[in-house]
Short mmCIF file of C-alpha atoms in Angstrom, two decimals:
data_model
loop_
_atom_site.label_atom_id
_atom_site.label_comp_id
_atom_site.label_asym_id
_atom_site.label_seq_id
_atom_site.Cartn_x
_atom_site.Cartn_y
_atom_site.Cartn_z
CA MET A 1 31.87 208.06 208.74
CA SER A 2 31.68 209.95 205.50
CA TYR A 3 31.18 208.86 201.96
CA HIS A 4 33.92 211.33 201.06
CA ASP A 5 36.25 208.69 202.40
CA TYR A 6 35.62 206.28 199.57
CA HIS A 7 37.81 206.55 196.55
CA GLU A 8 36.89 205.08 193.27
CA ASP A 9 36.64 205.74 189.60
CA GLY A 10 37.21 209.46 189.44
CA VAL A 11 34.73 211.72 187.73
CA SER A 12 31.77 209.44 187.32
CA ARG A 13 32.13 208.44 190.94
CA ARG A 14 32.22 212.05 192.00
CA ARG A 15 29.17 212.85 189.97
CA VAL A 16 27.39 210.02 191.67
CA LEU A 17 28.42 211.38 195.02
CA GLU A 18 27.08 214.80 194.10
CA CYS A 19 23.81 213.21 193.18
CA MET A 20 23.67 211.30 196.39
CA THR A 21 20.56 211.45 198.39
CA TRP A 22 21.77 213.40 201.37
CA ALA A 23 19.97 216.68 201.81
CA GLY A 24 19.58 218.89 204.81
CA THR A 25 19.07 217.01 208.00
CA GLY A 26 18.33 213.61 206.56
CA VAL A 27 18.07 211.60 203.41
CA LEU A 28 15.67 211.86 200.57
CA TRP A 29 14.31 208.46 200.03
CA THR A 30 12.53 206.64 197.33
CA VAL A 31 9.41 204.93 198.44
CA THR A 32 9.09 201.98 196.19
CA GLY A 33 5.92 200.83 197.89
CA GLY A 34 4.14 202.98 195.33
CA VAL A 35 5.03 200.50 192.61
CA PRO A 36 1.76 199.41 191.02
CA ARG A 37 0.59 196.23 192.63
CA SER A 38 0.12 194.67 189.22
CA LEU A 39 3.90 194.48 188.94
CA GLY A 40 3.57 192.80 192.27
CA LEU A 41 5.59 190.06 193.71
CA ILE A 42 7.75 188.66 190.94
CA GLY A 43 4.64 186.71 190.00
CA SER A 44 4.11 186.80 186.28
CA ALA A 45 5.19 184.43 183.57
CA GLU A 46 7.95 186.89 182.76
CA ALA A 47 9.80 186.09 185.96
CA ALA A 48 9.47 182.39 185.37
CA GLU A 49 10.99 182.70 181.91
CA ALA A 50 13.90 184.92 182.86
CA ALA A 51 17.20 183.21 183.46
CA GLY A 52 17.82 184.30 186.98
CA MET A 53 16.62 183.84 190.47
CA SER A 54 14.56 185.58 193.06
CA PHE A 55 14.56 185.62 196.82
CA LEU A 56 12.62 187.32 199.57
CA GLN A 57 13.60 189.56 202.43
CA ILE A 58 11.62 189.80 205.62
CA SER A 59 12.77 191.76 208.62
CA ASP A 60 12.05 192.93 212.12
CA SER A 61 9.28 190.52 213.01
CA HIS A 62 9.72 191.41 216.72
CA ILE A 63 7.78 188.40 217.95
CA GLY A 64 6.79 189.22 221.54
CA PHE A 65 6.08 192.89 220.85
CA ASP A 66 2.59 193.74 222.14
CA LYS A 67 2.59 197.51 222.56
CA PRO A 68 0.02 199.94 221.06
CA ALA A 69 1.93 200.33 217.76
CA ASN A 70 0.88 196.73 217.02
CA PRO A 71 -0.50 194.53 219.80
CA ASN A 72 -0.38 191.53 217.48
CA ALA A 73 3.04 191.25 215.87
CA LYS A 74 2.53 187.51 215.56
CA GLY A 75 -0.57 188.06 213.49
CA THR A 76 1.08 190.43 211.04
CA LEU A 77 4.02 188.04 210.58
CA GLU A 78 1.48 185.33 209.78
CA GLU A 79 -0.08 187.64 207.21
CA ALA A 80 3.31 188.29 205.63
CA ILE A 81 4.03 184.57 205.40
CA GLU A 82 0.59 183.99 203.95
CA LYS A 83 1.39 186.54 201.26
CA ILE A 84 4.62 184.75 200.47
CA ARG A 85 2.85 181.40 200.23
CA ALA A 86 0.37 182.87 197.80
CA MET A 87 3.05 184.06 195.41
CA PRO A 88 2.61 182.51 191.98
CA ALA A 89 6.35 182.02 191.43
CA LYS A 90 8.15 180.41 194.30
CA PRO A 91 11.26 182.33 195.35
CA SER A 92 14.49 180.37 195.82
CA PHE A 93 14.81 181.21 199.50
CA MET A 94 14.30 183.92 202.08
CA ILE A 95 16.59 186.11 204.14
CA HIS A 96 15.58 187.55 207.51
CA THR A 97 17.53 190.67 208.43
CA GLY A 98 17.13 190.41 212.18
CA ASP A 99 15.02 191.32 215.17
CA ILE A 100 13.24 188.02 214.78
CA THR A 101 12.11 188.40 218.38
CA HIS A 102 11.51 191.36 220.65
CA LEU A 103 13.23 190.08 223.81
CA SER A 104 15.18 186.95 222.75
CA LYS A 105 12.90 184.65 224.75
CA ALA A 106 12.88 180.97 223.80
CA SER A 107 9.10 181.12 223.39
CA GLU A 108 9.44 184.07 221.00
CA PHE A 109 12.00 182.22 218.87
CA ASP A 110 9.66 179.19 218.91
CA ASP A 111 6.70 181.25 217.71
CA ALA A 112 8.77 182.91 215.00
CA ASP A 113 10.07 179.55 213.77
CA ARG A 114 6.62 178.03 213.72
CA ILE A 115 5.21 180.91 211.64
CA ILE A 116 8.15 181.48 209.30
CA SER A 117 8.54 177.77 208.54
CA GLN A 118 5.07 177.90 206.97
CA ALA A 119 6.64 179.68 204.01
CA LYS A 120 8.36 176.37 203.26
CA LEU A 121 11.53 178.14 202.13
CA ASP A 122 15.11 178.00 203.32
CA VAL A 123 15.75 181.04 205.50
CA HIS A 124 19.13 182.70 205.99
CA TYR A 125 19.22 184.82 209.12
CA VAL A 126 21.34 187.54 210.65
CA PRO A 127 20.67 188.73 214.21
CA GLY A 128 19.27 192.07 215.26
CA GLU A 129 20.04 193.62 218.63
CA HIS A 130 16.76 192.21 219.95
CA ASP A 131 17.89 188.64 219.22
CA ILE A 132 20.92 188.63 221.51
CA ILE A 133 19.52 189.92 224.80
CA ASP A 134 18.88 186.60 226.52
CA GLU A 135 20.89 186.29 229.71
CA GLU A 136 23.49 183.90 228.31
CA VAL A 137 23.37 185.30 224.78
CA LYS A 138 23.13 181.83 223.33
CA LEU A 139 19.67 181.26 221.87
CA TYR A 140 20.28 182.95 218.52
CA LYS A 141 23.59 181.14 217.95
CA GLU A 142 22.09 177.81 218.98
CA ARG A 143 19.21 178.13 216.58
CA TYR A 144 20.60 179.99 213.60
CA GLY A 145 24.34 180.12 214.04
CA ARG A 146 25.38 176.62 212.96
CA GLY A 147 28.27 176.83 210.53
CA THR A 148 28.68 180.57 211.04
CA ARG A 149 31.61 182.50 212.48
CA GLY A 150 31.84 184.98 215.30
CA ALA A 151 28.39 186.15 216.37
CA GLY A 152 26.85 184.61 213.24
CA TYR A 153 28.35 185.88 209.99
CA TYR A 154 28.73 183.68 206.90
CA SER A 155 28.53 183.62 203.13
CA PHE A 156 26.94 181.39 200.52
CA ASP A 157 26.32 181.26 196.78
CA ALA A 158 22.97 180.96 195.05
CA GLY A 159 21.95 181.46 191.45
CA GLY A 160 25.30 182.93 190.50
CA VAL A 161 25.09 185.55 193.25
CA HIS A 162 27.43 185.65 196.26
CA PHE A 163 25.59 186.39 199.50
CA VAL A 164 27.24 187.59 202.70
CA GLY A 165 25.33 187.78 206.00
CA LEU A 166 27.01 190.20 208.41
CA VAL A 167 26.49 190.91 212.10
CA ASN A 168 26.65 194.56 213.18
CA VAL A 169 24.76 194.43 216.48
CA VAL A 170 27.35 193.07 218.92
CA ASP A 171 30.08 194.74 220.91
CA LEU A 172 28.66 198.21 220.36
CA LYS A 173 30.59 201.12 221.83
CA GLY A 174 29.12 203.95 223.90
CA GLY A 175 28.30 206.92 221.69
CA GLY A 176 28.76 204.83 218.56
CA LEU A 177 26.68 203.15 215.88
CA GLY A 178 26.39 199.59 214.58
CA ASN A 179 29.68 197.74 214.56
CA LEU A 180 31.20 194.97 212.44
CA GLY A 181 34.59 194.76 214.15
CA ASN A 182 38.04 193.87 212.88
CA GLU A 183 37.73 190.12 212.94
CA GLN A 184 34.60 190.11 210.80
CA LEU A 185 35.98 192.73 208.41
CA GLU A 186 39.16 190.73 207.88
CA TRP A 187 37.08 187.66 207.22
CA LEU A 188 34.98 189.62 204.73
CA GLU A 189 38.03 190.89 202.88
CA ASN A 190 39.28 187.32 202.51
CA ASP A 191 35.87 186.00 201.61
CA LEU A 192 35.66 188.41 198.68
CA LYS A 193 39.26 188.18 197.62
CA GLY A 194 39.83 186.33 194.36
CA ARG A 195 36.16 186.35 193.36
CA SER A 196 35.38 187.41 189.83
CA LYS A 197 34.41 191.09 189.80
CA SER A 198 31.44 190.19 187.64
CA THR A 199 29.90 188.13 190.44
CA PRO A 200 26.91 190.02 191.82
CA ILE A 201 27.37 190.55 195.57
CA VAL A 202 24.60 190.84 198.15
CA LEU A 203 25.57 192.01 201.62
CA PHE A 204 22.88 191.78 204.26
CA ALA A 205 22.92 192.86 207.91
CA HIS A 206 20.47 194.19 210.45
CA ILE A 207 21.50 197.83 210.94
CA PRO A 208 22.01 199.81 207.73
CA LEU A 209 25.63 199.57 206.60
CA TRP A 210 25.46 203.12 205.34
CA THR A 211 24.82 206.15 207.51
CA VAL A 212 21.11 206.86 207.38
CA TYR A 213 20.66 208.99 210.50
CA PRO A 214 23.36 208.81 213.16
CA GLN A 215 21.36 210.85 215.67
CA TRP A 216 19.16 207.77 215.98
CA GLY A 217 22.00 205.30 215.68
CA TRP A 218 20.98 204.38 212.12
CA GLY A 219 24.31 203.52 210.60
CA THR A 220 27.36 201.30 211.05
CA GLU A 221 30.53 202.73 212.53
CA ASP A 222 32.90 200.72 210.33
CA GLY A 223 30.47 200.06 207.46
CA ALA A 224 32.72 202.07 205.12
CA ARG A 225 35.38 199.38 205.39
CA ALA A 226 32.96 196.68 204.30
CA LEU A 227 31.87 198.83 201.37
CA ASP A 228 35.49 199.40 200.46
CA TYR A 229 35.97 195.65 199.96
CA VAL A 230 33.12 195.44 197.45
CA LYS A 231 33.92 198.53 195.45
CA GLY A 232 35.54 196.69 192.55
CA PHE A 233 32.50 194.50 191.93
CA GLY A 234 30.13 195.34 189.13
CA SER A 235 26.93 194.77 191.05
CA VAL A 236 26.54 195.19 194.79
CA THR A 237 23.29 195.13 196.73
CA VAL A 238 23.18 195.98 200.43
CA LEU A 239 20.04 194.86 202.25
CA ASN A 240 19.20 195.91 205.79
CA GLY A 241 16.33 196.20 208.27
CA HIS A 242 16.30 197.89 211.67
CA ILE A 243 14.63 201.16 210.62
CA HIS A 244 11.21 199.63 209.84
CA GLN A 245 10.67 201.56 206.63
CA VAL A 246 11.70 201.44 203.01
CA MET A 247 14.68 203.54 202.13
CA GLN A 248 16.80 203.24 199.03
CA LYS A 249 19.95 204.86 197.77
CA ILE A 250 21.96 204.05 194.68
CA GLU A 251 25.58 205.02 194.65
CA GLY A 252 27.63 203.92 191.66
CA ASN A 253 27.38 200.16 191.45
CA VAL A 254 25.95 199.84 194.93
CA THR A 255 22.26 199.72 195.72
CA PHE A 256 21.36 200.23 199.37
CA HIS A 257 17.91 199.17 200.45
CA THR A 258 16.08 198.72 203.74
CA ALA A 259 12.97 196.60 204.14
CA ARG A 260 9.79 197.20 206.06
CA SER A 261 9.16 195.43 209.33
CA THR A 262 6.37 192.92 209.66
CA ALA A 263 5.66 194.20 213.20
CA PHE A 264 5.46 197.98 213.51
CA PRO A 265 6.55 201.08 211.60
CA GLN A 266 9.12 203.60 212.77
CA PRO A 267 9.16 207.30 211.92
CA ALA A 268 11.16 208.83 209.07
CA PRO A 269 14.48 210.24 210.30
CA GLY A 270 14.07 213.26 212.51
CA THR A 271 10.29 213.43 212.21
CA ALA A 272 9.58 212.28 215.77
CA PRO A 273 11.19 212.70 219.19
CA SER A 274 12.67 209.19 218.97
CA PRO A 275 13.00 206.24 216.61
CA GLY A 276 10.62 204.17 218.74
CA PRO A 277 7.54 202.32 217.46
CA MET A 278 5.19 204.62 215.56
CA LYS A 279 1.52 204.35 216.40
CA VAL A 280 -0.66 204.93 213.36
CA GLU A 281 -4.37 204.47 212.80
CA ASP A 282 -5.27 200.79 212.68
CA SER A 283 -6.45 201.16 209.10
CA ARG A 284 -3.00 202.38 208.01
CA LEU A 285 -0.84 199.88 209.88
CA ARG A 286 -0.71 197.21 207.19
CA SER A 287 0.28 199.70 204.52
CA LEU A 288 3.45 200.36 206.52
CA LEU A 289 4.38 196.70 207.10
CA GLY A 290 5.51 194.29 204.44
CA VAL A 291 8.12 192.19 202.68
CA ALA A 292 10.60 192.75 199.86
CA SER A 293 11.25 190.54 196.88
CA ILE A 294 14.53 190.75 195.05
CA SER A 295 15.19 189.28 191.65
CA PHE A 296 18.34 188.89 189.64
CA LYS A 297 18.42 188.41 185.91
CA GLN A 298 21.62 187.26 184.28
CA GLY A 299 23.13 190.19 182.42
CA ASP A 300 21.36 192.90 184.40
CA GLN A 301 23.64 194.94 186.56
CA ARG A 302 21.13 195.74 189.25
CA LEU A 303 18.96 193.41 191.19
CA ALA A 304 15.33 194.44 191.02
CA ILE A 305 13.77 195.10 194.41
CA ILE A 306 10.04 195.32 194.94
CA ASP A 307 8.58 196.19 198.31
CA THR A 308 5.10 194.95 198.90
CA PRO A 309 3.06 196.15 201.86
CA LEU A 310 0.74 193.77 203.67
CA GLN A 311 -2.10 195.91 202.41
CA GLY A 312 -2.67 198.82 200.07
CA MET B 1 26.56 217.01 199.54
CA ARG B 2 27.71 216.48 203.02
CA SER B 3 27.25 213.75 205.52
CA ILE B 4 27.12 214.22 209.24
CA ASN B 5 30.51 213.81 210.83
CA ARG B 6 31.25 212.38 214.21
CA ARG B 7 31.71 215.75 215.86
CA ASP B 8 28.28 216.97 214.79
CA PHE B 9 26.85 213.66 215.83
CA GLY B 10 28.37 213.90 219.29
CA PHE B 11 27.10 217.44 219.66
CA ALA B 12 23.63 216.44 218.54
CA VAL B 13 23.52 213.63 221.05
CA VAL B 14 24.64 215.87 223.89
CA ALA B 15 22.23 218.62 222.89
CA ALA B 16 19.34 216.19 222.67
CA ALA B 17 20.22 214.62 225.99
CA LEU B 18 20.40 217.94 227.80
CA VAL B 19 16.95 219.18 226.91
CA PRO B 20 14.88 217.01 229.24
CA ALA B 21 17.38 217.54 232.08
CA GLY B 22 17.01 221.29 231.79
CA VAL B 23 13.25 221.07 231.92
CA GLY B 24 13.51 219.54 235.42
CA ARG B 25 10.21 217.86 236.04
CA ALA B 26 8.81 218.11 239.54
CA ASP B 27 8.66 214.37 240.18
CA GLU B 28 12.29 213.98 239.20
CA GLN B 29 13.34 216.69 241.61
CA ALA B 30 11.46 214.94 244.39
CA VAL B 31 13.29 211.69 243.64
CA PRO B 32 16.72 212.92 242.59
CA LEU B 33 18.32 209.48 242.37
CA ALA B 34 16.11 208.33 239.56
CA ILE B 35 17.13 208.33 235.92
CA HIS B 36 14.36 207.82 233.42
CA ILE B 37 14.55 206.63 229.85
CA ASP B 38 12.04 208.33 227.59
CA ASN B 39 12.31 208.56 223.81
CA PHE B 40 15.73 206.88 223.76
CA VAL B 41 17.19 209.50 226.10
CA PHE B 42 18.58 209.14 229.65
CA ALA B 43 17.26 211.98 231.79
CA PRO B 44 18.90 213.64 233.52
CA ALA B 45 21.85 213.01 231.21
CA GLN B 46 24.18 213.81 234.08
CA LEU B 47 23.43 213.15 237.73
CA THR B 48 25.63 213.96 240.72
CA VAL B 49 25.35 211.68 243.77
CA LYS B 50 27.23 211.05 247.02
CA VAL B 51 29.26 207.92 247.75
CA GLY B 52 26.94 205.22 249.06
CA GLN B 53 23.87 206.45 247.22
CA THR B 54 21.83 204.24 244.91
CA VAL B 55 20.59 205.28 241.50
CA THR B 56 17.63 203.62 239.83
CA TRP B 57 17.09 203.67 236.07
CA THR B 58 13.57 203.13 234.72
CA ASN B 59 12.77 202.39 231.09
CA ARG B 60 9.58 204.15 230.03
CA ASP B 61 9.94 203.38 226.30
CA ASP B 62 8.12 200.71 224.30
CA ILE B 63 11.53 199.33 223.36
CA PRO B 64 13.96 197.52 225.67
CA HIS B 65 17.12 199.27 226.81
CA THR B 66 20.17 198.50 228.94
CA VAL B 67 22.55 200.50 231.13
CA VAL B 68 26.21 199.59 230.70
CA CYS B 69 29.23 201.23 232.31
CA VAL B 70 32.22 199.37 230.92
CA GLY B 71 34.10 197.55 233.66
CA LYS B 72 31.73 198.83 236.37
CA PHE B 73 28.18 197.65 235.93
CA ARG B 74 25.84 196.17 233.35
CA SER B 75 22.08 195.89 233.70
CA LYS B 76 19.96 193.09 232.36
CA THR B 77 17.73 194.08 229.49
CA MET B 78 14.98 196.33 230.82
CA ASP B 79 11.68 195.97 229.03
CA THR B 80 9.00 198.65 229.37
CA ASP B 81 8.83 199.81 233.02
CA GLY B 82 11.84 197.66 233.85
CA THR B 83 14.32 199.07 236.38
CA PHE B 84 17.96 198.68 237.31
CA SER B 85 19.67 199.96 240.47
CA PHE B 86 23.32 200.43 241.29
CA THR B 87 24.93 201.66 244.51
CA PHE B 88 28.00 203.82 243.98
CA THR B 89 30.73 203.22 246.54
CA VAL B 90 33.71 204.82 244.80
CA PRO B 91 33.93 208.49 243.73
CA GLY B 92 34.43 209.23 240.05
CA ASP B 93 32.73 209.88 236.72
CA TYR B 94 30.70 206.91 235.51
CA ARG B 95 29.94 207.24 231.81
CA TYR B 96 27.39 204.72 230.69
CA PHE B 97 25.36 203.85 227.57
CA CYS B 98 22.65 201.55 226.26
CA SER B 99 24.33 198.54 224.66
CA LEU B 100 21.38 198.12 222.27
CA HIS B 101 21.28 201.77 221.21
CA PRO B 102 24.78 203.03 221.91
CA HIS B 103 23.97 206.57 220.81
CA MET B 104 22.15 206.77 224.16
CA THR B 105 24.70 207.93 226.71
CA GLY B 106 24.71 209.41 230.21
CA MET B 107 26.94 210.02 233.22
CA VAL B 108 26.74 209.68 236.99
CA LYS B 109 29.19 211.82 238.91
CA VAL B 110 29.97 210.37 242.34
CA GLU B 111 31.44 212.77 244.91
#
């Protein structure tokens, strides 16, 4: 997949492409975790006054993971939820971009539900590859798939924004990347058809919809088609998880962003022998885990995204 | 600006997969019908066996993996230290992959 394949508004588009963040073997990425904490989680009176809405993203809670990179993934999810509860301005809802559990066990889903429900927010889920590995591949759908299509994709509207939850972790092909598949892509095209181009669009899925690092499978085979369907919209935000680190890219009207995990960090592309869990000193762990808050103000083209680590 | 195309990707995967096979660790030579998963790589990436022989895959990563050969065999999810065995009764090339991380690929050649 190549971004050369997208065609849009001529020169300005091309300039954007030239400025894109690809360089050498990987991507240059903006770490927004360095945002001063005082700007913090949408707290402030300012956010309350603004005509708009805010929501939260959590991702990759991997309940059941107990390896050295974080023997207590349950505990760090609890800390993340505690942080959300302590926020001065209550977000409208939360999205979870998959890998709720580590091994799709009923007990892991139960633990995740018990902890996440403490946030007392509606949660919109999409599955990660770790959520569909129970023998009968039914637990995720039973719990989170009501009213969804296929393996769990759907759309909804909130605060003037159109949200689309996509599934790119099923029916993967040998040698390939994440996969949306024809049926889902056709549905997406129809779902977006006829909507006002001024409607802000948020696409969320587990694996990045753009190609971050294919050598580690960090990308979606047919993600370009999904991005093609949103290219006429004035404001598009693509939110993903899977890579357990913050990475952001802005391309024309599209902002791509990945959230931290609440369970364990993964290495930056190409900096380790594999994308597996990264063991860091205990004192650093919580600075590499966290949540993202996203706010939308009427009239602003871009949604503001603030990543907040559990600590630091 | 240039993104990585599929051909480079395929080459990178093959190159990465071949490295551990070439190193040829002693324990693997002693047990030639074992395929190990380390760092999201099947090693050896290609293994030649005789009809009737059994191959055992072992996951040594902190992340679960699977072994899937479309239309032939499909393992359950193997957590850390989990294993899967398959006995090959028909000659041929069996290309397989991990259904969770499909960039992980390997082949068993049955003679």
